[in-house]
PDB file of C-alpha atoms in Angstrom:
ATOM      1  CA  MET V  14     181.736 149.600 275.371  1.00 49.00           C
ATOM      2  CA  ALA V  15     183.177 148.761 278.577  1.00 54.00           C
ATOM      3  CA  MET V  16     183.648 145.078 279.490  1.00 57.00           C
ATOM      4  CA  PRO V  17     184.580 143.825 282.713  1.00 55.00           C
ATOM      5  CA  ASP V  18     188.072 143.197 283.563  1.00 54.00           C
ATOM      6  CA  PRO V  19     188.434 139.803 285.069  1.00 56.00           C
ATOM      7  CA  THR V  20     191.689 140.516 286.815  1.00 58.00           C
ATOM      8  CA  LEU V  21     190.972 143.781 288.578  1.00 57.00           C
ATOM      9  CA  GLY V  22     187.074 143.163 288.953  1.00 55.00           C
ATOM     10  CA  ARG V  23     186.105 146.600 287.469  1.00 57.00           C
ATOM     11  CA  VAL V  24     185.154 147.920 284.364  1.00 54.00           C
ATOM     12  CA  GLN V  25     187.727 148.381 281.828  1.00 55.00           C
ATOM     13  CA  ASP V  26     187.406 151.549 279.643  1.00 53.00           C
ATOM     14  CA  THR V  27     188.620 150.739 276.054  1.00 56.00           C
ATOM     15  CA  GLY V  28     187.805 153.716 274.007  1.00 56.00           C
ATOM     16  CA  HIS V  29     187.968 156.890 276.356  1.00 61.00           C
ATOM     17  CA  ALA V  30     191.373 156.370 278.140  1.00 63.00           C
ATOM     18  CA  GLY V  31     192.800 159.342 276.517  1.00 65.00           C
ATOM     19  CA  ILE V  32     189.868 161.661 277.477  1.00 72.00           C
ATOM     20  CA  ARG V  33     189.814 160.259 280.898  1.00 73.00           C
ATOM     21  CA  GLN V  34     193.786 160.467 281.239  1.00 76.00           C
ATOM     22  CA  GLY V  35     193.400 164.256 279.705  1.00 74.00           C
ATOM     23  CA  PHE V  36     190.414 164.912 282.301  1.00 78.00           C
ATOM     24  CA  GLN V  37     192.655 163.311 285.000  1.00 81.00           C
ATOM     25  CA  SER V  38     195.520 165.660 283.813  1.00 82.00           C
ATOM     26  CA  ILE V  39     193.238 168.739 284.172  1.00 81.00           C
ATOM     27  CA  MET V  40     191.886 167.764 287.601  1.00 83.00           C
ATOM     28  CA  ASP V  41     195.498 167.017 288.996  1.00 83.00           C
ATOM     29  CA  SER V  42     196.825 170.464 287.411  1.00 82.00           C
ATOM     30  CA  LEU V  43     193.530 172.336 289.227  1.00 81.00           C
ATOM     31  CA  ASN V  44     194.290 170.394 292.267  1.00 82.00           C
ATOM     32  CA  GLN V  45     198.226 171.166 292.189  1.00 84.00           C
ATOM     33  CA  ASN V  46     197.190 175.034 291.324  1.00 82.00           C
ATOM     34  CA  SER V  47     194.764 175.234 294.229  1.00 82.00           C
ATOM     35  CA  GLN V  48     197.087 173.813 296.470  1.00 85.00           C
ATOM     36  CA  MET V  49     199.604 176.417 295.274  1.00 86.00           C
ATOM     37  CA  ALA V  50     197.053 178.899 295.809  1.00 84.00           C
ATOM     38  CA  LEU V  51     196.241 177.793 299.350  1.00 85.00           C
ATOM     39  CA  THR V  52     199.805 177.639 299.909  1.00 86.00           C
ATOM     40  CA  ALA V  53     200.409 181.208 298.529  1.00 85.00           C
ATOM     41  CA  ILE V  54     197.306 182.401 300.501  1.00 85.00           C
ATOM     42  CA  GLU V  55     198.605 180.660 303.677  1.00 86.00           C
ATOM     43  CA  ASN V  56     201.949 182.327 303.054  1.00 85.00           C
ATOM     44  CA  TRP V  57     200.363 185.743 302.768  1.00 86.00           C
ATOM     45  CA  LYS V  58     198.567 185.412 305.777  1.00 85.00           C
ATOM     46  CA  GLN V  59     201.836 184.322 307.643  1.00 86.00           C
ATOM     47  CA  ARG V  60     203.663 187.455 306.023  1.00 85.00           C
ATOM     48  CA  ASP V  61     200.669 189.705 306.822  1.00 84.00           C
ATOM     49  CA  TYR V  62     200.452 188.477 310.518  1.00 87.00           C
ATOM     50  CA  ALA V  63     204.269 188.763 310.830  1.00 86.00           C
ATOM     51  CA  ALA V  64     204.264 192.242 309.282  1.00 86.00           C
ATOM     52  CA  GLN V  65     201.415 192.987 311.683  1.00 88.00           C
ATOM     53  CA  GLU V  66     203.355 191.869 314.756  1.00 89.00           C
ATOM     54  CA  ALA V  67     206.530 193.567 313.616  1.00 87.00           C
ATOM     55  CA  GLU V  68     204.597 196.807 313.309  1.00 88.00           C
ATOM     56  CA  LYS V  69     203.109 196.093 316.847  1.00 88.00           C
ATOM     57  CA  GLU V  70     206.664 195.534 318.129  1.00 89.00           C
ATOM     58  CA  ARG V  71     208.122 198.701 316.334  1.00 87.00           C
ATOM     59  CA  VAL V  72     205.219 200.721 317.815  1.00 88.00           C
ATOM     60  CA  PHE V  73     205.610 199.019 321.233  1.00 89.00           C
ATOM     61  CA  LYS V  74     209.487 199.738 320.924  1.00 88.00           C
ATOM     62  CA  ALA V  75     208.878 203.205 320.044  1.00 84.00           C
ATOM     63  CA  ASP V  76     206.329 203.883 322.702  1.00 85.00           C
ATOM     64  CA  GLU V  77     208.818 202.485 325.099  1.00 86.00           C
ATOM     65  CA  ALA V  78     211.610 204.575 323.960  1.00 82.00           C
ATOM     66  CA  LEU V  79     209.619 207.616 324.295  1.00 82.00           C
ATOM     67  CA  LYS V  80     208.374 206.653 327.535  1.00 81.00           C
ATOM     68  CA  SER V  81     212.115 206.105 328.379  1.00 80.00           C
ATOM     69  CA  ARG V  82     213.359 209.362 326.968  1.00 78.00           C
ATOM     70  CA  THR V  83     210.342 211.220 328.932  1.00 76.00           C
ATOM     71  CA  HIS V  84     211.057 209.550 332.104  1.00 73.00           C
ATOM     72  CA  ASP V  85     214.840 210.185 331.565  1.00 74.00           C
ATOM     73  CA  ALA V  86     213.968 213.995 330.692  1.00 71.00           C
ATOM     74  CA  GLU V  87     211.704 214.270 333.822  1.00 72.00           C
ATOM     75  CA  GLN V  88     214.165 212.826 335.922  1.00 73.00           C
ATOM     76  CA  LYS V  89     217.002 214.843 334.381  1.00 74.00           C
ATOM     77  CA  GLY V  90     214.501 218.021 335.104  1.00 70.00           C
ATOM     78  CA  LEU V  91     213.773 216.761 338.564  1.00 72.00           C
ATOM     79  CA  ASP V  92     217.795 216.266 338.858  1.00 74.00           C
ATOM     80  CA  ARG V  93     218.411 219.644 337.669  1.00 74.00           C
ATOM     81  CA  ALA V  94     215.800 221.313 339.665  1.00 76.00           C
ATOM     82  CA  SER V  95     217.069 219.334 342.732  1.00 78.00           C
ATOM     83  CA  SER V  96     220.736 220.246 341.928  1.00 78.00           C
ATOM     84  CA  GLU V  97     219.617 224.139 341.603  1.00 82.00           C
ATOM     85  CA  LYS V  98     217.524 223.687 344.934  1.00 83.00           C
ATOM     86  CA  ILE V  99     220.649 222.245 346.836  1.00 82.00           C
ATOM     87  CA  ALA V 100     222.813 224.858 345.389  1.00 82.00           C
ATOM     88  CA  HIS V 101     220.525 227.505 346.293  1.00 84.00           C
ATOM     89  CA  GLU V 102     220.154 226.147 350.145  1.00 86.00           C
ATOM     90  CA  ASN V 103     223.893 225.971 350.145  1.00 82.00           C
ATOM     91  CA  ASN V 104     224.363 229.534 349.172  1.00 83.00           C
ATOM     92  CA  GLU V 105     221.639 230.448 351.684  1.00 86.00           C
ATOM     93  CA  THR V 106     223.610 228.386 354.334  1.00 85.00           C
ATOM     94  CA  GLN V 107     226.884 230.030 353.417  1.00 84.00           C
ATOM     95  CA  LYS V 108     225.222 233.752 353.665  1.00 84.00           C
ATOM     96  CA  TYR V 109     223.726 232.596 357.014  1.00 84.00           C
ATOM     97  CA  VAL V 110     227.175 231.127 358.390  1.00 83.00           C
ATOM     98  CA  SER V 111     229.281 233.989 356.750  1.00 82.00           C
ATOM     99  CA  ASN V 112     226.580 236.538 358.761  1.00 82.00           C
ATOM    100  CA  ASN V 113     226.962 234.600 361.717  1.00 82.00           C
ATOM    101  CA  ALA V 114     230.581 234.422 361.595  1.00 81.00           C
ATOM    102  CA  TYR V 115     230.759 238.316 361.062  1.00 83.00           C
ATOM    103  CA  ASN V 116     228.383 239.176 363.725  1.00 81.00           C
ATOM    104  CA  ALA V 117     230.212 237.086 366.009  1.00 80.00           C
ATOM    105  CA  SER V 118     233.411 238.855 365.235  1.00 80.00           C
ATOM    106  CA  ILE V 119     231.859 242.238 365.619  1.00 79.00           C
ATOM    107  CA  PHE V 120     230.463 241.063 368.944  1.00 80.00           C
ATOM    108  CA  ASN V 121     233.927 239.673 369.862  1.00 78.00           C
ATOM    109  CA  SER V 122     235.584 242.788 368.904  1.00 77.00           C
ATOM    110  CA  LYS V 123     233.146 245.092 370.816  1.00 77.00           C
ATOM    111  CA  ALA V 124     233.560 242.674 374.187  1.00 75.00           C
ATOM    112  CA  GLN V 125     237.131 242.794 373.631  1.00 76.00           C
ATOM    113  CA  THR V 126     237.049 246.506 373.427  1.00 75.00           C
ATOM    114  CA  SER V 127     234.563 246.838 376.350  1.00 76.00           C
ATOM    115  CA  LYS V 128     236.877 244.488 378.392  1.00 75.00           C
ATOM    116  CA  GLU V 129     239.918 246.783 377.523  1.00 75.00           C
ATOM    117  CA  TRP V 130     237.886 250.046 378.164  1.00 73.00           C
ATOM    118  CA  ASN V 131     236.821 248.448 381.477  1.00 74.00           C
ATOM    119  CA  ASP V 132     240.093 247.227 382.440  1.00 75.00           C
ATOM    120  CA  ALA V 133     241.526 250.709 381.939  1.00 73.00           C
ATOM    121  CA  MET V 134     238.968 252.620 383.809  1.00 73.00           C
ATOM    122  CA  THR V 135     238.917 249.849 386.588  1.00 74.00           C
ATOM    123  CA  ALA V 136     242.740 250.560 386.906  1.00 70.00           C
ATOM    124  CA  ALA V 137     242.601 254.212 386.598  1.00 67.00           C
ATOM    125  CA  VAL V 138     239.769 254.460 389.328  1.00 69.00           C
ATOM    126  CA  ALA V 139     241.900 251.880 391.666  1.00 66.00           C
ATOM    127  CA  ALA V 140     244.868 254.075 391.026  1.00 60.00           C
ATOM    128  CA  ALA V 141     242.924 257.228 392.138  1.00 62.00           C
ATOM    129  CA  GLN V 142     241.729 255.490 395.258  1.00 63.00           C
ATOM    130  CA  ALA V 143     244.792 253.929 396.275  1.00 58.00           C
ATOM    131  CA  GLU V 144     248.270 254.788 397.025  1.00 55.00           C
ATOM    132  CA  TRP V 145     249.882 251.790 395.809  1.00 58.00           C
ATOM    133  CA  VAL V 146     248.143 249.617 392.908  1.00 57.00           C
ATOM    134  CA  THR V 147     249.190 247.059 390.699  1.00 63.00           C
ATOM    135  CA  ASP V 148     248.982 247.357 386.740  1.00 66.00           C
ATOM    136  CA  LYS V 149     247.301 244.331 384.502  1.00 69.00           C
ATOM    137  CA  ASN V 150     251.067 242.668 384.662  1.00 72.00           C
ATOM    138  CA  GLY V 151     251.060 242.723 388.564  1.00 66.00           C
ATOM    139  CA  ASN V 152     253.800 245.604 388.740  1.00 68.00           C
ATOM    140  CA  ARG V 153     253.127 248.065 391.612  1.00 63.00           C
ATOM    141  CA  VAL V 154     252.614 251.422 390.798  1.00 61.00           C
ATOM    142  CA  THR V 155     252.622 254.662 392.447  1.00 58.00           C
ATOM    143  CA  ASP V 156     249.950 256.840 393.234  1.00 56.00           C
ATOM    144  CA  ARG V 157     251.296 259.341 390.835  1.00 57.00           C
ATOM    145  CA  TYR V 158     251.026 256.958 388.111  1.00 55.00           C
ATOM    146  CA  GLY V 159     247.379 256.304 389.103  1.00 55.00           C
ATOM    147  CA  ARG V 160     246.582 259.936 388.746  1.00 56.00           C
ATOM    148  CA  TYR V 161     248.307 259.805 385.328  1.00 61.00           C
ATOM    149  CA  MET V 162     246.210 256.900 384.509  1.00 60.00           C
ATOM    150  CA  VAL V 163     242.957 258.636 385.338  1.00 57.00           C
ATOM    151  CA  LYS V 164     243.952 261.661 383.514  1.00 59.00           C
ATOM    152  CA  ASN V 165     244.867 259.718 380.384  1.00 62.00           C
ATOM    153  CA  ALA V 166     242.834 256.518 380.507  1.00 62.00           C
ATOM    154  CA  ALA V 167     240.864 257.367 377.142  1.00 54.00           C
ATOM    155  CA  SER V 168     244.039 258.066 375.326  1.00 60.00           C
ATOM    156  CA  ILE V 169     245.737 254.836 376.761  1.00 56.00           C
ATOM    157  CA  PHE V 170     242.804 253.069 375.702  1.00 56.00           C
ATOM    158  CA  GLN V 171     242.948 254.495 372.240  1.00 57.00           C
ATOM    159  CA  ARG V 172     246.671 253.532 371.575  1.00 56.00           C
ATOM    160  CA  GLN V 173     245.864 250.038 372.635  1.00 56.00           C
ATOM    161  CA  ASN V 174     243.373 249.743 369.957  1.00 53.00           C
ATOM    162  CA  THR V 175     244.840 251.643 367.178  1.00 56.00           C
ATOM    163  CA  PRO V 176     246.415 249.334 364.669  1.00 56.00           C
ATOM    164  CA  GLN V 177     249.814 249.663 363.921  1.00 56.00           C
ATOM    165  CA  THR V 178     250.904 250.656 360.368  1.00 58.00           C
ATOM    166  CA  GLN V 179     254.111 250.158 358.657  1.00 57.00           C
ATOM    167  CA  THR V 180     256.224 252.751 357.264  1.00 52.00           C
TER     168      THR V 180
END
């Protein structure tokens, strides 16, 4: 039976100390096991949370990379389309400028030809009307030369505009 311990102020267990100690050991072991289980559960939760966060991060990065690649592809597509449009516009501009230069060349050639023809005819008519006329160099020509010019104005004009070929 338990008797009071005068030093401690409690009941002292005299016969069942081993059982109590065994029971306390079992309780300590259960507490330790439950603590380990709780720690393991907490670690598992943390690992699971970390894995979920890592998966979210991986999905986010993959999505961002896809958006970036899509944007880059669209930008390159726009750049390519823009470059092709600019090249097409440059080609059209070159054609326009080339056609204008060609037309201006033809016009100038016709104008020069027309001017030379008019000069030859003016000189021929003036030579036919006057006894003394001057040619385009300012030299006085005789009436005889003027009549020659009237008769041969077309051939003179043709000789002036015929390109010289080297033999």
